[in-house]
Tab-separated table of C-alpha atoms and ligand atoms in Angstrom:
chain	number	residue	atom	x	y	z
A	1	UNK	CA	131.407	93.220	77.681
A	2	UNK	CA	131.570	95.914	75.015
A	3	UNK	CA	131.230	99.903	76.064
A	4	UNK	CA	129.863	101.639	74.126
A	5	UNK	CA	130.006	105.765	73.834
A	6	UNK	CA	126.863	107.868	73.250
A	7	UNK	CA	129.429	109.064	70.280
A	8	UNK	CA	128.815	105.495	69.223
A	9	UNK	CA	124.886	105.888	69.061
A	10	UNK	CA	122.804	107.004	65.881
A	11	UNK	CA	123.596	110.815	65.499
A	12	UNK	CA	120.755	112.423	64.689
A	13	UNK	CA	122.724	114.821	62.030
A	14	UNK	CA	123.242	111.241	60.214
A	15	UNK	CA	118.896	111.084	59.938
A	16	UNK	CA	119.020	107.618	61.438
A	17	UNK	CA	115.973	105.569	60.357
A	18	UNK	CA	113.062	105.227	62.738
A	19	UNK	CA	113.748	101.661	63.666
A	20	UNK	CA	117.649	102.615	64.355
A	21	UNK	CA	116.408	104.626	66.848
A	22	UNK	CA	114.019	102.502	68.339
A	23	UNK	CA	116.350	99.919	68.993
A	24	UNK	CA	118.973	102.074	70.484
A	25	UNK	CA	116.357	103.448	72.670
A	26	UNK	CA	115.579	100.038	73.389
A	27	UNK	CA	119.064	99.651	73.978
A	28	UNK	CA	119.379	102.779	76.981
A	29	UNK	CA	116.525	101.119	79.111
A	30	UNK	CA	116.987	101.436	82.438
A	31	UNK	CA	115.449	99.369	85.200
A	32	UNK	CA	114.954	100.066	88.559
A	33	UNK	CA	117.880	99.214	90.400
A	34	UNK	CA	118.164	96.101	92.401
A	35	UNK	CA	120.476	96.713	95.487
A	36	UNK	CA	122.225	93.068	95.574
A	37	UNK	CA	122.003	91.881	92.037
A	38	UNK	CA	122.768	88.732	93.200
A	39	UNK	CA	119.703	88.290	95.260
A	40	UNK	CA	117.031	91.015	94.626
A	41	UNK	CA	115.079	91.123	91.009
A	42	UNK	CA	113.397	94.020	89.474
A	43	UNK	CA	109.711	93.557	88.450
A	44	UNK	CA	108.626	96.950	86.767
A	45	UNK	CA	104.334	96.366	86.839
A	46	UNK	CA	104.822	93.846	84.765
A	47	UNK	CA	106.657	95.419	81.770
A	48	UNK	CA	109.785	93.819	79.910
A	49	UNK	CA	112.150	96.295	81.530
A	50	UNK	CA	113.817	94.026	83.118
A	51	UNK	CA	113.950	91.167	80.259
A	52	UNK	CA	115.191	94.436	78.276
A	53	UNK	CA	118.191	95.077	80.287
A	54	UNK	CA	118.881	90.969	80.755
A	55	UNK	CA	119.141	90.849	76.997
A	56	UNK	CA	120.942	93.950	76.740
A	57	UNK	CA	123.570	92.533	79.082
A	58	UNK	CA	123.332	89.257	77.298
A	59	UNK	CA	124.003	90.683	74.349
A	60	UNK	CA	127.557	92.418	76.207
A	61	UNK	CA	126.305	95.992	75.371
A	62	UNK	CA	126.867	98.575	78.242
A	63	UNK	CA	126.631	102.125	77.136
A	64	UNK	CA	128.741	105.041	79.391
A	65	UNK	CA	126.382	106.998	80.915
A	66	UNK	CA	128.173	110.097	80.160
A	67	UNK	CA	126.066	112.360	77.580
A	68	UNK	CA	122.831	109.858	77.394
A	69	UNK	CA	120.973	112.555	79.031
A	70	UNK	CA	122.063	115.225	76.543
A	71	UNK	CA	121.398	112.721	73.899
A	72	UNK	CA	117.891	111.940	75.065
A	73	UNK	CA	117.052	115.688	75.010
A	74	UNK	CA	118.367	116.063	71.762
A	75	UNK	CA	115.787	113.567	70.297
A	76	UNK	CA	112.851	114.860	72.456
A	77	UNK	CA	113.834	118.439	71.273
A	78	UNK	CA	114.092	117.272	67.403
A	79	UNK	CA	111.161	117.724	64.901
A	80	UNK	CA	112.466	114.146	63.161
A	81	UNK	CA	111.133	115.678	60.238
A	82	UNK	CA	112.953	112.828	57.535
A	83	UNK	CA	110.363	110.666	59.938
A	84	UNK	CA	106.789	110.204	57.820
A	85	UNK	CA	105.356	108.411	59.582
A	86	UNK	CA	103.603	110.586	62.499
A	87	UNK	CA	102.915	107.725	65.074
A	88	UNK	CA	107.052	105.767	64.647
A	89	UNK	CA	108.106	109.603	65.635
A	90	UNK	CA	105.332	109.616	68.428
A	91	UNK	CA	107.164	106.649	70.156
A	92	UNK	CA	110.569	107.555	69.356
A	93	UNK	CA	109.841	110.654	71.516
A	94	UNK	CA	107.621	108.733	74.363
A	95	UNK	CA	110.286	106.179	74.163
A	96	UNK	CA	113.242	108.683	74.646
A	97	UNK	CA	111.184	110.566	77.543
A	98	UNK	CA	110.840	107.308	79.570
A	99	UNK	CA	114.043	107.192	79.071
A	100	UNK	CA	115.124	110.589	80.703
A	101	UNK	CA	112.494	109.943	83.698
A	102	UNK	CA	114.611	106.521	84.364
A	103	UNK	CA	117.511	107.970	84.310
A	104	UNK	CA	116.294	111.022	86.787
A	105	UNK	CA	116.167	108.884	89.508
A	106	UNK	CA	113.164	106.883	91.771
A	107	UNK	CA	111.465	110.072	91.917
A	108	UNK	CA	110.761	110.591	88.273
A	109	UNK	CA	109.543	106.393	88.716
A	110	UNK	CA	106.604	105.036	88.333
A	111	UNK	CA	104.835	102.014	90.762
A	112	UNK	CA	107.425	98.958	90.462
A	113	UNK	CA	107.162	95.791	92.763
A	114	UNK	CA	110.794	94.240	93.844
A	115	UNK	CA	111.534	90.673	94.891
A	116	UNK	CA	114.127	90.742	98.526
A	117	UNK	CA	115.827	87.496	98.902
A	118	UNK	CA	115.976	87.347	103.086
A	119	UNK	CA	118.434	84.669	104.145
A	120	UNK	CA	117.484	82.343	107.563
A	121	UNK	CA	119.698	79.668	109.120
A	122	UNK	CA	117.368	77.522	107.192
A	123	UNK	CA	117.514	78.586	103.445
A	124	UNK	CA	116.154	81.787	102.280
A	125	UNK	CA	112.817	82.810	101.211
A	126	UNK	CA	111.593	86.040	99.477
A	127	UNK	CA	109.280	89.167	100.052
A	128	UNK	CA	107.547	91.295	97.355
A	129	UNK	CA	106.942	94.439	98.192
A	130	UNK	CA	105.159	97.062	96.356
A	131	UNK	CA	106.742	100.787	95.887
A	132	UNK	CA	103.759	103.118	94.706
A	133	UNK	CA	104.767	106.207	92.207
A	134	UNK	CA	106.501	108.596	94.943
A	135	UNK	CA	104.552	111.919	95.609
A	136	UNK	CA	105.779	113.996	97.565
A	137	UNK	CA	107.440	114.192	100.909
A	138	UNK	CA	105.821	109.895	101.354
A	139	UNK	CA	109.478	108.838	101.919
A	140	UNK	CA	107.057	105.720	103.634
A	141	UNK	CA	106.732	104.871	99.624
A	142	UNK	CA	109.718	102.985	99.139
A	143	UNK	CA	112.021	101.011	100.395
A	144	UNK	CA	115.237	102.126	102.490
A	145	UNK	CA	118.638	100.857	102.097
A	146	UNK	CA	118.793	100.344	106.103
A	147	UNK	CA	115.622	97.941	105.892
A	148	UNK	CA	117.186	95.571	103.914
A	149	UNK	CA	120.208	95.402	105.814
A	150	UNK	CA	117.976	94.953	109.037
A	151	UNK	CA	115.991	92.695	107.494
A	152	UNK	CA	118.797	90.164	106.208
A	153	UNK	CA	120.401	90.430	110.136
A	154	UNK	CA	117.316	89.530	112.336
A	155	UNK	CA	117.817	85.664	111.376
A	156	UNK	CA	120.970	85.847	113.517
A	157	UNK	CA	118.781	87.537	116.698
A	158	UNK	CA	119.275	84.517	119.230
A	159	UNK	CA	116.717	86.110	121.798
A	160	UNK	CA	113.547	85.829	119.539
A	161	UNK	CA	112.413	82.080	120.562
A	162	UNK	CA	113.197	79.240	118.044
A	163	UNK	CA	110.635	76.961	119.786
A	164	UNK	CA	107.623	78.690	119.053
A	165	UNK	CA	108.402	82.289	118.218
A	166	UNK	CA	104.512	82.487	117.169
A	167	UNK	CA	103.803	83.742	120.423
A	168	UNK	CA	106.621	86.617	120.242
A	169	UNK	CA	104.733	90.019	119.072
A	170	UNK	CA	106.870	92.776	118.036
A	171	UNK	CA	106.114	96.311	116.715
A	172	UNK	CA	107.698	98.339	113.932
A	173	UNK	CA	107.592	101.210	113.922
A	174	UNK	CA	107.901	103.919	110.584
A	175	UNK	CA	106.927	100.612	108.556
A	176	UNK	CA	107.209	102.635	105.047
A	177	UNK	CA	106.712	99.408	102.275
A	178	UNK	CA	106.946	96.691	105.056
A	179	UNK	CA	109.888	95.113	104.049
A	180	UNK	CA	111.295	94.603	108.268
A	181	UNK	CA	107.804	93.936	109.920
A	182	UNK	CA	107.584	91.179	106.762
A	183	UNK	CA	110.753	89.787	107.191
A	184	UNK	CA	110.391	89.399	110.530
A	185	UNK	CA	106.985	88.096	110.785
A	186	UNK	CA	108.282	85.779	107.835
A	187	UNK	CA	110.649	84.079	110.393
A	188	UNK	CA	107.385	82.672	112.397
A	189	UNK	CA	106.171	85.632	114.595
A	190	UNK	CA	103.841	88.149	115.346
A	191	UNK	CA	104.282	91.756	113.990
A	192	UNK	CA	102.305	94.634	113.844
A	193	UNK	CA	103.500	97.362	111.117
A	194	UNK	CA	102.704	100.580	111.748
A	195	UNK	CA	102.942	103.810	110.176
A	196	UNK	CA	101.508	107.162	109.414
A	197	UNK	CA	98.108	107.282	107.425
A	198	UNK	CA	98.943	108.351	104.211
A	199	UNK	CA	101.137	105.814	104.122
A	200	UNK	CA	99.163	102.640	105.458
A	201	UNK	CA	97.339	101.933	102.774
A	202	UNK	CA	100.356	100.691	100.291
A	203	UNK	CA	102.031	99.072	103.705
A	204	UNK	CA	98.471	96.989	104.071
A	205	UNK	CA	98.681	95.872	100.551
A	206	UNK	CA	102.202	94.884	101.343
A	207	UNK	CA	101.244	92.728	103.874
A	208	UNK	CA	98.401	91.224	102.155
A	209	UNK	CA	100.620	90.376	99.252
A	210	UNK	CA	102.923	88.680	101.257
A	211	UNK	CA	100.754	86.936	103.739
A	212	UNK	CA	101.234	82.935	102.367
A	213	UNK	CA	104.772	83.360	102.655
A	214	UNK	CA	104.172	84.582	106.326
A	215	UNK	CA	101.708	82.330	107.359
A	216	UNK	CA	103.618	79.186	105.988
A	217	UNK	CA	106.262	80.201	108.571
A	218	UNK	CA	103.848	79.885	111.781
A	219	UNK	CA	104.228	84.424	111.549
A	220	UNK	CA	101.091	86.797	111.829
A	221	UNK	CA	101.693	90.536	110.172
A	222	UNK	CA	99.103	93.003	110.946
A	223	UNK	CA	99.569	96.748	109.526
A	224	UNK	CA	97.888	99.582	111.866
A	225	UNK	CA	98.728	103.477	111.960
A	226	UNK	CA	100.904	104.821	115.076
A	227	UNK	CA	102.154	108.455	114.651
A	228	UNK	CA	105.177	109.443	116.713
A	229	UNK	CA	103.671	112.770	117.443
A	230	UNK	CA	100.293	111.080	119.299
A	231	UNK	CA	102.159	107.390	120.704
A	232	UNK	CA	99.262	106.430	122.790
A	233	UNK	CA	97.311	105.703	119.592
A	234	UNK	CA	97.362	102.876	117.739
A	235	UNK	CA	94.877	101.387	115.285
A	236	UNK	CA	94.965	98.425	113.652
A	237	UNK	CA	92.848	97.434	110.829
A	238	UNK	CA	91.120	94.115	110.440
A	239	UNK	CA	90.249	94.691	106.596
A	240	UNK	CA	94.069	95.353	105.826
A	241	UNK	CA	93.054	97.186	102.489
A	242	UNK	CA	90.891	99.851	104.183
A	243	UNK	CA	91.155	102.539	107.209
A	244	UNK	CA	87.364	101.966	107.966
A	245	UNK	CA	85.485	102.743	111.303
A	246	UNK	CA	86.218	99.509	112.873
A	247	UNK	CA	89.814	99.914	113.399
A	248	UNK	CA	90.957	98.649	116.467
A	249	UNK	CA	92.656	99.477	119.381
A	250	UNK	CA	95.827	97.678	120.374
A	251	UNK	CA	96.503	97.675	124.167
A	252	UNK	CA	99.001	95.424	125.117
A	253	UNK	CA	102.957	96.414	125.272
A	254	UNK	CA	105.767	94.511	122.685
A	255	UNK	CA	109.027	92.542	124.191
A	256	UNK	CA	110.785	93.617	120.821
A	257	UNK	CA	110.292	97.096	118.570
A	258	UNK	CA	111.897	97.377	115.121
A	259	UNK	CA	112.453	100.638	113.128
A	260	UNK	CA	114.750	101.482	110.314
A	261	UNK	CA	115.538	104.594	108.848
A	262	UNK	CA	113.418	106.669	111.132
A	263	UNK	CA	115.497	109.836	111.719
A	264	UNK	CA	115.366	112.853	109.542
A	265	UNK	CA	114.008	115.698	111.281
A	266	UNK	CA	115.357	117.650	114.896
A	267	UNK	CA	111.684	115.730	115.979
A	268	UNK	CA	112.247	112.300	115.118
A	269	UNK	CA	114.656	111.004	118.312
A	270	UNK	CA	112.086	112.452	120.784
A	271	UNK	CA	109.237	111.104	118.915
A	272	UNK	CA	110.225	108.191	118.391
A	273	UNK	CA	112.035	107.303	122.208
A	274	UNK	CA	108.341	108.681	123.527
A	275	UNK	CA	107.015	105.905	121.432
A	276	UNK	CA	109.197	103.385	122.512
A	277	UNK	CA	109.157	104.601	125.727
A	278	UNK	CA	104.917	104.186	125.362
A	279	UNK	CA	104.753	100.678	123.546
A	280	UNK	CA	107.510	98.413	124.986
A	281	UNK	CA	107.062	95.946	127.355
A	282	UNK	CA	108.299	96.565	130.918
A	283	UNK	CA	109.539	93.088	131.474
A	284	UNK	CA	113.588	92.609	131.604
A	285	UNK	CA	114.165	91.018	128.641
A	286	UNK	CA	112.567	93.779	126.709
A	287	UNK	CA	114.598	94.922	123.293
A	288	UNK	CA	114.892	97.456	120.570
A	289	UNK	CA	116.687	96.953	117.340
A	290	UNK	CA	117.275	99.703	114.872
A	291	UNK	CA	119.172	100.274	111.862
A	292	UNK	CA	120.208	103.941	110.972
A	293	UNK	CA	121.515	105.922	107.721
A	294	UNK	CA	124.835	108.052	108.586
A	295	UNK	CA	123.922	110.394	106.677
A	296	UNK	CA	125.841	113.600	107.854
A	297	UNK	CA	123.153	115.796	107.700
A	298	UNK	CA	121.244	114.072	110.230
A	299	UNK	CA	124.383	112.609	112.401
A	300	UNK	CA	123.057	114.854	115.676
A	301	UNK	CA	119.803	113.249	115.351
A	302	UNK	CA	121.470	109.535	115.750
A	303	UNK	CA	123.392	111.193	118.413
A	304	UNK	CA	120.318	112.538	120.295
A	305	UNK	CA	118.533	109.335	119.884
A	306	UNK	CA	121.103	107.372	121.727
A	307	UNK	CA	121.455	109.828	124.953
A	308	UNK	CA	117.209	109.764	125.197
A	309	UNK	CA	117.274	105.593	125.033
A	310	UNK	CA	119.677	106.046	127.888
A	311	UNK	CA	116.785	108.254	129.363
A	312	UNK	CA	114.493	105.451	129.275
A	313	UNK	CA	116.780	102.986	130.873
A	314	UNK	CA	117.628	101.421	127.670
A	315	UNK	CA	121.490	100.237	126.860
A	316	UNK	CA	123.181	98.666	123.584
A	317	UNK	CA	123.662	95.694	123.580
A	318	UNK	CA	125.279	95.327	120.047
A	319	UNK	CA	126.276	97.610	117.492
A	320	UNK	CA	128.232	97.861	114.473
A	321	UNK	CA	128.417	99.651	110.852
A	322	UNK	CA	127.631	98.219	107.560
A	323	UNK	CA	127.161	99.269	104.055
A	324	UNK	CA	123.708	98.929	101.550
A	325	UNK	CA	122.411	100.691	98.221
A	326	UNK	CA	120.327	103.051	98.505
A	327	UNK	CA	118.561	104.350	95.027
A	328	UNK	CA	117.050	107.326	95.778
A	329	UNK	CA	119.142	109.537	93.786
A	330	UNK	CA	119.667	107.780	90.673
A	331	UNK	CA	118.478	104.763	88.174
A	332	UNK	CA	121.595	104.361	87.187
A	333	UNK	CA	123.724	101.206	87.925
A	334	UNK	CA	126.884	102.947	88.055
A	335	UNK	CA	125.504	106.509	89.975
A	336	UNK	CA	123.881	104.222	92.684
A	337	UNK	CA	125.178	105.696	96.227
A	338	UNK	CA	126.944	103.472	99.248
A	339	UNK	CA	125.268	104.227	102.475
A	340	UNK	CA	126.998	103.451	105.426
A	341	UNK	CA	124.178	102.053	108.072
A	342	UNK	CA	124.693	101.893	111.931
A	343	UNK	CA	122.416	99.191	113.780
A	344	UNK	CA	121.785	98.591	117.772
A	345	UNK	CA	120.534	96.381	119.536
A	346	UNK	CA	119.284	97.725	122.982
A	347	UNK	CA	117.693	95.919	126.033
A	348	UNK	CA	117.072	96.883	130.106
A	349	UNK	CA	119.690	95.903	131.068
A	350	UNK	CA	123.516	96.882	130.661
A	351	UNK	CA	125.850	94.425	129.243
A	352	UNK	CA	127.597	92.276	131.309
B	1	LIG	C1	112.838	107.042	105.462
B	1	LIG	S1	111.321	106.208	105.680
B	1	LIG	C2	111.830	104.586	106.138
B	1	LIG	C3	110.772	103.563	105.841
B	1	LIG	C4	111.202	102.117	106.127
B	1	LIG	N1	111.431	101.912	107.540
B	1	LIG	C5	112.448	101.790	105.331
B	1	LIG	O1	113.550	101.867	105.916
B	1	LIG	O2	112.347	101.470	104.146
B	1	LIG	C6	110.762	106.861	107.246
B	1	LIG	C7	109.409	106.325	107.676
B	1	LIG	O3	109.026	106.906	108.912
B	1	LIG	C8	107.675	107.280	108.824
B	1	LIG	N2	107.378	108.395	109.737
B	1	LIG	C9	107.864	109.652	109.701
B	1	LIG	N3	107.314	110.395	110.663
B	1	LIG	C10	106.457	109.580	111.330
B	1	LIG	C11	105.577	109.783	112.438
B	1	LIG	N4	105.432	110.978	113.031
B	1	LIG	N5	104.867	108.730	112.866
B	1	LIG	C12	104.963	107.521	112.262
B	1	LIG	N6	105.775	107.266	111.216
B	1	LIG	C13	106.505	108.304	110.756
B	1	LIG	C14	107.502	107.710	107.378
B	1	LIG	O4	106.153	107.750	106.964
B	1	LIG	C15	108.322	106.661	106.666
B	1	LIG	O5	107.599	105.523	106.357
């Protein structure tokens, strides 16, 4: 593979042609990043990003990073007056803009779909699930390093019934994209993702998109809003791509709840315990699972979380730490930050 230096790229001093510059904008495309390259492809709303990059590794270009953004700038910021031709120098500087908003990160993104590969004891299948432009404080919008974690580990959950785990229902709760609640529900049973409004109505496309691959499995998803702040309500929607009148409510408890990545405010552990505390079943065989960021900002919320589950009565019954991607900060391959992930597993009853 061949690494090339932004000193190595067309200088604009030289007055590279039009097409030079084209091609080595061509050249810095960057797609959104996968978090397993191995298993998890990039579909950017249908553009050739990705064939982009596959050719520019196939070809054994890389580029260093280092100074692409100053470049980039330089060639948005330049008149390229020995240009003529008014619409090449048009798309030399949309071309070098998209450029810059890749390289600023998922927030400066637009609406990409991503393919998970989710392993099972029987083969693996995949989920696509829809990110939306992010706006905002919607942090619901896309998808967190600790959901894919949780969703590649709930194949190995020996409680959820192998025989006909149709009639298992489960809750998640903080669904954001889906990519849990689908992954379970994938597996052959019955989940209802839930989340807050604003965020429902990409999380019902979500599950629409990916209901074949659910419903080949023997699974049901459902997508309904539940916010933490009011736990008693929850509405599901029949016509999964509206929030019309005849949402429903749900009024039966869940043997199993599911969140991932739900702590980020001094609110969220007493939020969300009330709303575990509201919504799971009373019966002994009742369980939680979550999967956590430690991010160290927010390590006294994780701590608070785990002294009110022992208020409810609830006790671990596995944990552990592991390590995912997480891409919020960058677009970059090599800027891409390690997040180290704690998951539990809590039931009624202390371990024995
Ligand atoms: C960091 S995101 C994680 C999303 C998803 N679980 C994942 O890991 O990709 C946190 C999620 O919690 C949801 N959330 C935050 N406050 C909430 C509340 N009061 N009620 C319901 N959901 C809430 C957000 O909308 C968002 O989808």
């Amino acid at each position: 593979m061949t690494l090339l230096d932004v000193l190595d790229l067309p200088q604009l001093y030289t007055k590279p042609s039009a097409d030079a510059l084209l091609e080595t904008l061509a050249l810095l495309t960057s797609t959104p990043p996968s978090w397993e390259t191995s298993d998890v492809h990039d579909r950017c709303n249908g553009d050739s990003d990705s064939a982009q990059r596959r050719e520019q590794k196939s070809a054994g270009v890389n580029i260093n990073p280092e100074g692409v953004t100053r470049y980039l700038t330089s060639i948005v910021a330049s008149s390229l007056k020995w240009i003529q031709d008014e619409q090449v120098k048009e798309e030399i500087w949309n071309q070098a803009s998209l450029r810059l908003s890749e390289r600023s990160g998922r927030t400066a993104m637009g609406a990409l779909s991503r393919n998970f590969t989710i392993p099972t004891s029987n083969g693996p299948f995949e989920l696509t699930i829809h990110e939306p432009a992010l706006t905002g404080d919607d942090l619901g919008l896309k998808t967190w390093a600790a959901s894919y974690l949780l969703a590649k580990r709930l194949h190995t959950l020996s409680f959820i019934p192998h025989k006909d785990p149709s009639h298992f229902k489960i809750l998640e709760l903080g669904s954001g994209t889906g990519l849990v609640g689908l992954a379970m529900a994938a597996l052959g049973t019955n989940v209802v993702l839930t989340d807050l409004p604003s965020i429902h109505a990409n999380l019902a496309r979500n599950v629409k998109d990916n209901a074949e691959t659910v419903s080949s499995a023997g699974g049901s998803a459902k997508s309904g809003v539940l916010d933490w702040t009011k736990p008693d309500s929850l509405r599901l929607f029949p016509d999964e791509a509206s929030m019309d009148d005849e949402s429903i409510t749900h009024d039966s408890k869940f043997p199993f709840i599911l969140a991932a990545d739900s702590l980020y405010s001094p609110e969220h552990p007493r939020w969300l315990v009330d709303t575990i505390a509201t919504w799971l079943s009373d019966d002994e065989e009742a369980k939680v699972m979550v999967e956590f960021p430690l991010r160290d900002a927010y390590l006294p919320e994780v701590a608070d979380f785990r002294n009110r589950m022992g208020g409810i009565g609830l006790h671990i019954l596995e944990e552990g730490e592991e390590s995912g991607l997480d891409d919020w900060g960058s677009s970059n391959d090599d800027d891409r930050t390690f997040v180290t992930c704690w998951y539990a597993l809590w039931g009624r009853t202390a371990k024995k």
